[in-house]
Every structure is written in C-alpha cells, then in structure tokens.
C-alpha cells in the first residue's frame, strides 16, 4: 500500500462521478503484470514517498525494488466566498414573473466563489469547479394543498461539468458563482400559490489536474484531484398577500424564515466528489393535501 492518500482512478462525467479505490482487491484479479490493477494516483503531496514493489515467480524466486518520489501539487489552496441576501424581484427572464432567491437576478450573484493557490513550478496544470446539489426541496401551497418537490437522487451534479467559471485573479478559472431561486408566479401544474418555500444545500469543489508528461499518452496519464470544498445552504419562504408590495413590485412578501450560509469558508479535502445523476432543472413533485 503506497504512503499518502491514493486512488486507483476517477472517472467524472455529467451522468456520474465515481472514485475507484486502491488496492483493487477482487477474486481473480492482479494475477499478471499485464493488468492495470497496480495503477494508482496520489491525491496529496509530499517531499518524499517511498514505494517498494515485490514479486514472486511461480518457481518460488522473487525480488523487490524501492524508489523515492517527490509528489508536487498546489499549496495554500483556499476558497473564499461572498454571499447576497434573499430577495423577491421580478425576474429579468421574459415570462418567468416574480422569483424568490439568493441574488435571484444575478446582480449581485447569490454566492461568489474565489479560489487561491500556489501552483507547482513547471506544471501548473488547470483548476476547475464541480458543484453538487445535496438538497433542493420546493413546496407550493394553495387553498387546497399544494406540491412538494425534490431531487430525484442526491447528490446530483449541478447541470454542467466542469461548473461555469472565469478569471478574476492570477489563476485561470479562479472564480465561480451560483444564484439559487424559485418561481413564485410560474408554478407546477398551474398552481396559484399562497406560499412558496425552498430549501437548498450544496457543495462546491475546487479541483486541479496536472498537465500530462510529454511522453505519456492516453486517458490514464493524469486525473483530477480535489483541493478544497465549500458546504453552503439557502432557505427561502414567501407568501402571496394579493396586494402590491412597494419594495419589490410584486404581491409577494418574505415571511422572515429565510436563512443562508453567510460567506462560508472552504476547507481542505482529499475526498473526490461523487454523484450518480445530473440535475438539469427537473424536480420530482407530489401532490400534498
């Protein structure tokens, strides 16, 4: 077993993100040197890592070899955030009507993520973002009941891989953002809502992938490794007063039950993000009485 934190592989796609753990211990595997079951990737860095490889031939003879590796990677990786308040506004999207959200029109955005890190000399690689939804519940109440909606499966990839990003500092793709919101006028199945609430929990991951060595070809040369993550949440609740509200130009009013993570900080992680479904805006809804 190698020193440090290692994985046998990581295969993220829009449909799923799966970590293959090392060692691969399955009956009938790792019996020949032509199998890839001894391949591993370091997720953390160190000035010196000692690896010993030993083998035994069918004749009973064997040998071993030992080598030291220096494992480089980004240092000082951190994520800082800036968050907006919960507001009710008229959406800037045609036909959407009133919306309740955290930065619902994106100016300012609901939450802004900024990454910082010192990238290794000679191989700066590329950073990227992965955003996972863990909870996204919406409740719509009318005079006879309403609808309760939620994710089909959790965690779910938030729409795209990698997540949308841009550059504001010294590192390409160092900034990302999100603005969760829920419709107030455009509700499922034509419901005219008397109260609408939303509960949102998510995790943003900062990833890094080194540039492959020139002599290496194929998909096995490198993998993405996690540097840091931020857990954050938002809850919103609004009632329809049926009277124009002077502060937002709608008939909706905040109930005072709104909460959000206020400028949450990132934490170092070596655990890869994993998911089994992509969220593209569809929630499963059931009628409630």
Tab-separated table of C-alpha atoms in Angstrom:
chain	number	residue	atom	x	y	z
A	1	UNK	CA	0.000	0.000	0.000
A	2	UNK	CA	1.589	3.331	-1.056
A	3	UNK	CA	2.236	6.045	1.500
A	4	UNK	CA	-0.133	9.006	1.449
A	5	UNK	CA	-3.645	9.252	0.007
A	6	UNK	CA	-4.114	7.368	-3.252
A	7	UNK	CA	-6.921	6.278	-5.565
A	8	UNK	CA	-6.932	3.798	-8.424
A	9	UNK	CA	-8.861	6.121	-10.702
A	10	UNK	CA	-11.528	8.798	-11.062
A	11	UNK	CA	-13.991	8.967	-13.955
A	12	UNK	CA	-16.251	12.049	-13.775
A	13	UNK	CA	-18.935	12.670	-16.387
A	14	UNK	CA	-22.180	14.628	-16.479
A	15	UNK	CA	-24.053	11.428	-15.576
A	16	UNK	CA	-21.865	10.234	-12.696
A	17	UNK	CA	-18.669	10.747	-10.748
A	18	UNK	CA	-17.022	7.592	-9.445
A	19	UNK	CA	-13.814	7.020	-7.466
A	20	UNK	CA	-12.052	3.696	-7.904
A	21	UNK	CA	-10.379	2.835	-4.620
A	22	UNK	CA	-6.934	1.265	-4.289
A	23	UNK	CA	-5.984	-1.516	-3.967
A	24	UNK	CA	-8.351	-3.277	-6.352
A	25	UNK	CA	-8.949	-6.468	-4.376
A	26	UNK	CA	-11.243	-8.770	-6.315
A	27	UNK	CA	-11.076	-12.509	-6.795
A	28	UNK	CA	-9.116	-13.442	-9.912
A	29	UNK	CA	-7.565	-10.012	-10.444
A	30	UNK	CA	-3.981	-8.797	-10.100
A	31	UNK	CA	-2.622	-12.187	-11.167
A	32	UNK	CA	-0.468	-10.958	-14.056
A	33	UNK	CA	1.773	-7.976	-14.741
A	34	UNK	CA	-0.296	-7.067	-17.817
A	35	UNK	CA	-3.254	-5.959	-15.666
A	36	UNK	CA	-3.730	-2.301	-14.690
A	37	UNK	CA	-4.718	-3.168	-11.121
A	38	UNK	CA	-1.450	-1.765	-9.721
A	39	UNK	CA	-2.042	1.703	-11.184
A	40	UNK	CA	-2.620	4.410	-8.575
A	41	UNK	CA	-2.630	8.201	-8.307
A	42	UNK	CA	-1.561	10.351	-5.383
A	43	UNK	CA	-4.190	12.813	-4.170
A	44	UNK	CA	-1.888	14.627	-1.732
A	45	UNK	CA	1.689	15.834	-1.974
A	46	UNK	CA	4.877	15.118	-0.045
A	47	UNK	CA	8.594	15.809	-0.299
A	48	UNK	CA	9.401	12.088	-0.175
A	49	UNK	CA	7.303	8.978	-0.763
A	50	UNK	CA	8.876	5.514	-0.644
A	51	UNK	CA	7.406	2.775	-2.843
A	52	UNK	CA	8.545	-0.854	-2.726
A	53	UNK	CA	7.486	-3.352	-5.392
A	54	UNK	CA	7.913	-7.037	-4.639
A	55	UNK	CA	7.127	-10.064	-6.768
A	56	UNK	CA	7.351	-13.854	-6.545
A	57	UNK	CA	7.676	-16.065	-9.612
A	58	UNK	CA	5.811	-19.335	-9.958
A	59	UNK	CA	9.186	-21.016	-9.428
A	60	UNK	CA	9.363	-19.507	-5.956
A	61	UNK	CA	12.100	-16.998	-6.769
A	62	UNK	CA	11.453	-13.284	-6.429
A	63	UNK	CA	12.882	-9.870	-5.824
A	64	UNK	CA	11.943	-6.294	-4.899
A	65	UNK	CA	12.820	-2.731	-5.811
A	66	UNK	CA	12.432	0.508	-3.862
A	67	UNK	CA	12.269	4.083	-5.170
A	68	UNK	CA	11.564	7.511	-3.636
A	69	UNK	CA	9.196	10.007	-5.281
A	70	UNK	CA	8.681	13.720	-4.704
A	71	UNK	CA	4.979	14.441	-5.201
A	72	UNK	CA	4.264	18.070	-6.098
A	73	UNK	CA	0.935	19.862	-6.237
A	74	UNK	CA	-0.746	23.182	-5.430
A	75	UNK	CA	-0.076	24.626	-1.979
A	76	UNK	CA	-2.133	27.036	0.078
A	77	UNK	CA	-5.355	26.190	-1.763
A	78	UNK	CA	-8.321	28.098	-0.336
A	79	UNK	CA	-11.832	29.208	-1.285
A	80	UNK	CA	-13.377	32.459	-0.087
A	81	UNK	CA	-17.000	33.415	-0.677
A	82	UNK	CA	-19.236	36.461	-0.807
A	83	UNK	CA	-22.993	35.998	-0.377
A	84	UNK	CA	-26.037	38.106	-1.189
A	85	UNK	CA	-29.269	38.412	0.794
A	86	UNK	CA	-32.586	36.714	-0.017
A	87	UNK	CA	-34.847	38.921	-2.099
A	88	UNK	CA	-38.101	38.902	-4.094
A	89	UNK	CA	-37.812	40.503	-7.525
A	90	UNK	CA	-39.393	40.499	-10.930
A	91	UNK	CA	-37.287	38.096	-12.988
A	92	UNK	CA	-35.208	39.521	-15.814
A	93	UNK	CA	-36.206	36.433	-17.838
A	94	UNK	CA	-39.252	37.009	-20.042
A	95	UNK	CA	-42.354	35.164	-18.815
A	96	UNK	CA	-40.925	33.971	-15.510
A	97	UNK	CA	-42.618	36.572	-13.325
A	98	UNK	CA	-41.766	37.020	-9.654
A	99	UNK	CA	-38.936	34.963	-8.157
A	100	UNK	CA	-37.622	34.348	-4.652
A	101	UNK	CA	-33.908	33.768	-4.400
A	102	UNK	CA	-30.410	34.456	-3.227
A	103	UNK	CA	-29.248	37.004	-5.777
A	104	UNK	CA	-32.217	35.975	-7.969
A	105	UNK	CA	-31.353	38.165	-10.952
A	106	UNK	CA	-27.613	37.567	-10.681
A	107	UNK	CA	-26.624	41.171	-9.922
A	108	UNK	CA	-25.130	40.749	-7.421
A	109	UNK	CA	-24.906	36.973	-7.558
A	110	UNK	CA	-26.191	34.787	-4.730
A	111	UNK	CA	-22.783	33.377	-3.814
A	112	UNK	CA	-19.400	34.139	-5.363
A	113	UNK	CA	-16.549	31.610	-5.011
A	114	UNK	CA	-12.924	32.744	-5.360
A	115	UNK	CA	-10.011	30.316	-5.365
A	116	UNK	CA	-6.391	30.987	-4.481
A	117	UNK	CA	-3.408	28.630	-4.609
A	118	UNK	CA	0.295	28.475	-5.408
A	119	UNK	CA	0.616	26.173	-8.406
A	120	UNK	CA	3.719	23.953	-8.748
A	121	UNK	CA	6.602	25.269	-10.828
A	122	UNK	CA	6.973	23.561	-14.174
A	123	UNK	CA	3.481	22.054	-14.176
A	124	UNK	CA	0.736	24.496	-13.286
A	125	UNK	CA	-1.972	22.292	-14.748
A	126	UNK	CA	-5.532	23.596	-14.624
A	127	UNK	CA	-8.054	24.205	-11.876
A	128	UNK	CA	-11.798	23.700	-12.308
A	129	UNK	CA	-15.006	23.534	-10.261
A	130	UNK	CA	-17.561	20.805	-9.543
A	131	UNK	CA	-20.882	21.785	-7.942
A	132	UNK	CA	-23.041	19.118	-6.284
A	133	UNK	CA	-26.614	19.566	-5.062
A	134	UNK	CA	-27.401	17.627	-1.885
A	135	UNK	CA	-30.858	19.010	-1.110
A	136	UNK	CA	-33.224	21.030	-3.289
A	137	UNK	CA	-36.753	20.964	-1.878
A	138	UNK	CA	-39.564	23.252	-3.020
A	139	UNK	CA	-43.065	23.497	-1.509
A	140	UNK	CA	-46.004	25.227	-3.177
A	141	UNK	CA	-49.133	25.734	-1.070
A	142	UNK	CA	-52.547	26.815	-2.361
A	143	UNK	CA	-56.039	26.806	-0.891
A	144	UNK	CA	-56.473	23.014	-1.148
A	145	UNK	CA	-52.956	21.759	-0.514
A	146	UNK	CA	-50.106	22.080	-2.953
A	147	UNK	CA	-46.979	20.302	-4.198
A	148	UNK	CA	-43.784	19.075	-2.545
A	149	UNK	CA	-40.835	18.780	-4.930
A	150	UNK	CA	-37.304	17.447	-4.519
A	151	UNK	CA	-34.265	15.953	-6.230
A	152	UNK	CA	-34.690	12.591	-7.919
A	153	UNK	CA	-31.388	11.464	-6.365
A	154	UNK	CA	-28.768	13.011	-4.096
A	155	UNK	CA	-26.091	14.141	-4.552
A	156	UNK	CA	-26.652	15.377	-8.095
A	157	UNK	CA	-24.286	17.208	-10.439
A	158	UNK	CA	-25.447	20.787	-10.914
A	159	UNK	CA	-26.070	20.920	-14.687
A	160	UNK	CA	-22.561	21.051	-16.189
A	161	UNK	CA	-19.084	19.556	-15.796
A	162	UNK	CA	-16.882	21.427	-15.125
A	163	UNK	CA	-19.016	24.098	-13.478
A	164	UNK	CA	-19.050	27.552	-15.076
A	165	UNK	CA	-16.042	29.676	-14.128
A	166	UNK	CA	-13.983	32.679	-15.162
A	167	UNK	CA	-10.819	34.512	-14.147
A	168	UNK	CA	-10.695	37.491	-11.775
A	169	UNK	CA	-7.251	36.979	-10.199
A	170	UNK	CA	-3.948	35.419	-11.154
A	171	UNK	CA	-5.193	31.898	-11.879
A	172	UNK	CA	-7.382	30.942	-14.868
A	173	UNK	CA	-10.875	29.747	-13.829
A	174	UNK	CA	-10.366	31.028	-10.287
A	175	UNK	CA	-13.942	32.336	-9.856
A	176	UNK	CA	-17.366	30.716	-9.973
A	177	UNK	CA	-20.863	31.639	-8.786
A	178	UNK	CA	-24.423	30.477	-8.175
A	179	UNK	CA	-27.779	32.205	-7.627
A	180	UNK	CA	-30.445	29.747	-6.426
A	181	UNK	CA	-34.040	30.883	-6.901
A	182	UNK	CA	-37.582	29.563	-7.066
A	183	UNK	CA	-40.513	30.755	-9.168
A	184	UNK	CA	-43.424	32.440	-7.381
A	185	UNK	CA	-45.836	33.043	-10.260
A	186	UNK	CA	-44.878	30.250	-12.664
A	187	UNK	CA	-45.692	27.168	-10.550
A	188	UNK	CA	-46.106	23.453	-11.421
A	189	UNK	CA	-49.409	22.286	-12.894
A	190	UNK	CA	-50.879	25.783	-12.941
A	191	UNK	CA	-50.964	26.150	-9.153
A	192	UNK	CA	-51.717	29.647	-7.883
A	193	UNK	CA	-49.523	29.768	-4.818
A	194	UNK	CA	-50.392	31.206	-1.455
A	195	UNK	CA	-46.976	30.301	-0.028
A	196	UNK	CA	-43.753	29.107	-1.640
A	197	UNK	CA	-40.680	27.832	0.176
A	198	UNK	CA	-37.327	26.379	-0.874
A	199	UNK	CA	-34.534	24.534	0.932
A	200	UNK	CA	-31.175	24.275	-0.866
A	201	UNK	CA	-27.921	22.583	0.241
A	202	UNK	CA	-24.858	22.238	-1.991
A	203	UNK	CA	-21.105	21.633	-2.013
A	204	UNK	CA	-18.659	23.382	-4.334
A	205	UNK	CA	-15.350	21.583	-5.027
A	206	UNK	CA	-12.135	23.153	-6.261
A	207	UNK	CA	-10.293	20.623	-8.471
A	208	UNK	CA	-6.834	20.529	-10.051
A	209	UNK	CA	-5.405	18.404	-12.852
A	210	UNK	CA	-1.699	18.455	-13.762
A	211	UNK	CA	-0.503	18.578	-17.331
A	212	UNK	CA	0.468	15.109	-18.539
A	213	UNK	CA	4.139	14.320	-19.142
A	214	UNK	CA	5.046	14.719	-22.842
A	215	UNK	CA	5.963	11.036	-23.168
A	216	UNK	CA	2.638	9.881	-21.718
A	217	UNK	CA	-0.380	9.358	-23.967
A	218	UNK	CA	-3.904	8.214	-23.248
A	219	UNK	CA	-6.523	8.910	-20.592
A	220	UNK	CA	-4.569	7.230	-17.762
A	221	UNK	CA	-1.787	9.856	-17.627
A	222	UNK	CA	-3.491	12.186	-15.139
A	223	UNK	CA	-6.655	12.582	-13.072
A	224	UNK	CA	-8.355	15.480	-11.321
A	225	UNK	CA	-7.667	15.793	-7.601
A	226	UNK	CA	-9.688	17.812	-5.062
A	227	UNK	CA	-8.057	20.769	-3.318
A	228	UNK	CA	-10.818	22.376	-1.275
A	229	UNK	CA	-14.607	22.408	-0.844
A	230	UNK	CA	-17.341	24.689	0.495
A	231	UNK	CA	-20.599	23.454	2.024
A	232	UNK	CA	-23.328	26.087	1.790
A	233	UNK	CA	-27.097	26.384	2.060
A	234	UNK	CA	-30.078	28.644	1.463
A	235	UNK	CA	-33.687	28.670	2.659
A	236	UNK	CA	-36.378	30.996	1.331
A	237	UNK	CA	-40.066	31.454	2.172
A	238	UNK	CA	-42.644	33.890	0.777
A	239	UNK	CA	-46.429	34.399	0.974
A	240	UNK	CA	-48.745	35.922	-1.592
A	241	UNK	CA	-50.518	38.903	0.016
A	242	UNK	CA	-52.586	39.556	-3.147
A	243	UNK	CA	-51.652	43.209	-2.721
A	244	UNK	CA	-48.849	45.113	-4.429
A	245	UNK	CA	-45.706	45.319	-2.309
A	246	UNK	CA	-43.900	48.641	-2.715
A	247	UNK	CA	-40.428	47.207	-2.013
A	248	UNK	CA	-40.361	44.618	-4.810
A	249	UNK	CA	-43.147	45.413	-7.282
A	250	UNK	CA	-44.919	42.059	-6.730
A	251	UNK	CA	-47.709	40.774	-4.486
A	252	UNK	CA	-45.259	38.526	-2.612
A	253	UNK	CA	-43.690	39.149	0.783
A	254	UNK	CA	-40.895	37.454	2.736
A	255	UNK	CA	-42.067	35.589	5.844
A	256	UNK	CA	-38.891	36.117	7.859
A	257	UNK	CA	-37.946	32.404	7.746
A	258	UNK	CA	-35.174	32.973	5.213
A	259	UNK	CA	-31.641	31.824	6.075
A	260	UNK	CA	-28.400	31.311	4.187
A	261	UNK	CA	-24.773	30.433	4.760
A	262	UNK	CA	-23.105	33.799	5.307
A	263	UNK	CA	-19.759	33.859	3.499
A	264	UNK	CA	-18.861	30.210	4.257
A	265	UNK	CA	-15.168	29.272	4.138
A	266	UNK	CA	-13.571	26.467	2.199
A	267	UNK	CA	-11.832	23.523	3.850
A	268	UNK	CA	-9.024	21.325	2.537
A	269	UNK	CA	-10.199	17.944	1.253
A	270	UNK	CA	-8.679	14.867	-0.406
A	271	UNK	CA	-12.075	13.207	-0.978
A	272	UNK	CA	-13.232	13.246	-4.592
A	273	UNK	CA	-16.790	14.435	-5.294
A	274	UNK	CA	-19.079	11.567	-6.331
A	275	UNK	CA	-22.589	11.623	-7.806
A	276	UNK	CA	-24.955	9.361	-9.714
A	277	UNK	CA	-27.273	11.741	-11.562
A	278	UNK	CA	-27.266	15.109	-13.330
A	279	UNK	CA	-29.680	17.842	-12.243
A	280	UNK	CA	-30.837	19.951	-15.184
A	281	UNK	CA	-33.714	21.814	-13.547
A	282	UNK	CA	-36.250	18.990	-13.097
A	283	UNK	CA	-37.583	18.128	-9.640
A	284	UNK	CA	-39.944	15.301	-8.734
A	285	UNK	CA	-43.235	16.695	-7.387
A	286	UNK	CA	-46.083	15.043	-5.468
A	287	UNK	CA	-49.466	16.474	-4.535
A	288	UNK	CA	-49.965	17.176	-0.824
A	289	UNK	CA	-53.209	17.911	1.000
